[in-house]
Backbone as a ProteinNet text record, in pm:
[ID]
protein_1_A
[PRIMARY]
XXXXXXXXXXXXXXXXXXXXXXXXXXXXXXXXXXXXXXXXXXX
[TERTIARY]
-8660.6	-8690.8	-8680.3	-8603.8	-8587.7	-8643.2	-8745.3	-8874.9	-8823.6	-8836.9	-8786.1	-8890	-8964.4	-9061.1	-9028.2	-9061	-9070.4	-9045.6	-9172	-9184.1	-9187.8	-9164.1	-9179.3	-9258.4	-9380.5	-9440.9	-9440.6	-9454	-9308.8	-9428.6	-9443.8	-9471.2	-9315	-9366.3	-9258.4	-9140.7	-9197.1	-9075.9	-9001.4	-9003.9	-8896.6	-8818.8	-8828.7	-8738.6	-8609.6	-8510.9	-8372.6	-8292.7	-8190.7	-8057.8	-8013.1	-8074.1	-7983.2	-8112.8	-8213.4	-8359.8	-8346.8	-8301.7	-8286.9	-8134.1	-8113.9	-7954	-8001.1	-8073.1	-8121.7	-8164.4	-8250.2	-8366.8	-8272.3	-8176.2	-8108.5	-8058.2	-8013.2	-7900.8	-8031.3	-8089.8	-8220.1	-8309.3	-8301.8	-8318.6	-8467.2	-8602.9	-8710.1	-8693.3	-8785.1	-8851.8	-8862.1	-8834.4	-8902.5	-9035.2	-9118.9	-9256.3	-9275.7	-9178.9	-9227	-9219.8	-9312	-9397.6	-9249.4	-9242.7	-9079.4	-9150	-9106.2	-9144.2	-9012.8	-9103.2	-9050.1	-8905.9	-8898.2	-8764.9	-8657.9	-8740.3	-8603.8	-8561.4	-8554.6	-8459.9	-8340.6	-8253.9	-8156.8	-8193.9	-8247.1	-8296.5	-8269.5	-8215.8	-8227.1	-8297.2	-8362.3	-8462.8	-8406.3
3445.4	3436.9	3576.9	3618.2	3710.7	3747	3859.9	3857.2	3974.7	3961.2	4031.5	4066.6	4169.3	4185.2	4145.4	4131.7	4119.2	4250.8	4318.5	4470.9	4542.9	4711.1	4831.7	4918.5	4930	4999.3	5203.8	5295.7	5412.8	5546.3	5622.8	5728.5	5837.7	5950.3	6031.8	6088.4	6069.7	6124.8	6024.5	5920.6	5803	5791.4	5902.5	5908.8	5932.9	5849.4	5951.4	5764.4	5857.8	5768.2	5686.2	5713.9	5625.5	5558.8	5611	5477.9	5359	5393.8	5274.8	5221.1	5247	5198	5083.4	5160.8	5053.7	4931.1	4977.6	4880.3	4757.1	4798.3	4686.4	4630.7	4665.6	4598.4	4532.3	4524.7	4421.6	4325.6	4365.9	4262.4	4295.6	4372.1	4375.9	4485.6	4459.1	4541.8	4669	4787.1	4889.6	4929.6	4970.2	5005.1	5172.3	5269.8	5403.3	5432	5572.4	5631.5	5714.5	5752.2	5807.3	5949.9	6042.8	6157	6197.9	6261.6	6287.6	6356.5	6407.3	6541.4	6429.1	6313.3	6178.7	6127.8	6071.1	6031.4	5907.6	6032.8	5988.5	5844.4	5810.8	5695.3	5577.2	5485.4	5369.3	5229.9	5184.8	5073	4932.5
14724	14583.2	14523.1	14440.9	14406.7	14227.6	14245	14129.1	14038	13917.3	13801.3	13703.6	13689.5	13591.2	13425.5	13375.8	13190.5	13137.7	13159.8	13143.3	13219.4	13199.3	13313.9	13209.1	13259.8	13198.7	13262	13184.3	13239.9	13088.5	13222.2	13136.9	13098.6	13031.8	12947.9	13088	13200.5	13343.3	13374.2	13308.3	13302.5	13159.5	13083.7	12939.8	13039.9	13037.9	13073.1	13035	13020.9	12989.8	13109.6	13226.8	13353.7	13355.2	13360.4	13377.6	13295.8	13136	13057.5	13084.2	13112.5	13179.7	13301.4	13404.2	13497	13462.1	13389.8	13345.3	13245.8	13138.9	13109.2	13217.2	13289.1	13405.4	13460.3	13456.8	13530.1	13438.6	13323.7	13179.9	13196.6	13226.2	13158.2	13050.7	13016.2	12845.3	12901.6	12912.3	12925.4	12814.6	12840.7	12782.3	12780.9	12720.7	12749.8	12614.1	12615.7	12518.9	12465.8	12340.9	12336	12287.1	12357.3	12267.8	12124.7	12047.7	11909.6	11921.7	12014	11999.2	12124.9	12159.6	12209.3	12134.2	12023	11957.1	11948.3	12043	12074.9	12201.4	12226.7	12329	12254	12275.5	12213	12305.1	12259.1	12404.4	12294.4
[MASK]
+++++++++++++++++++++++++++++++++++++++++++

């Protein structure tokens, strides 16, 4: 049985472009705090 969270809940050392990359390719929500000068992040 293979288990897939909803959400990933992710402090500011999980801001990066390949984490949210992962995380789509696995279809939960990511849940991280965005700092102001990220921006550029799109969730």
């Amino acid at each position: 049985m293979s288990f897939s969270p909803i959400y990933v809940v992710c402090d500011h050392g999980y801001v990066s472009h390949t984490f949210h990359e992962h995380l789509r390719n696995r279809r939960p929500r990511p849940v991280i705090l965005i700092a102001a000068t990220a921006d550029y992040i799109k969730i």
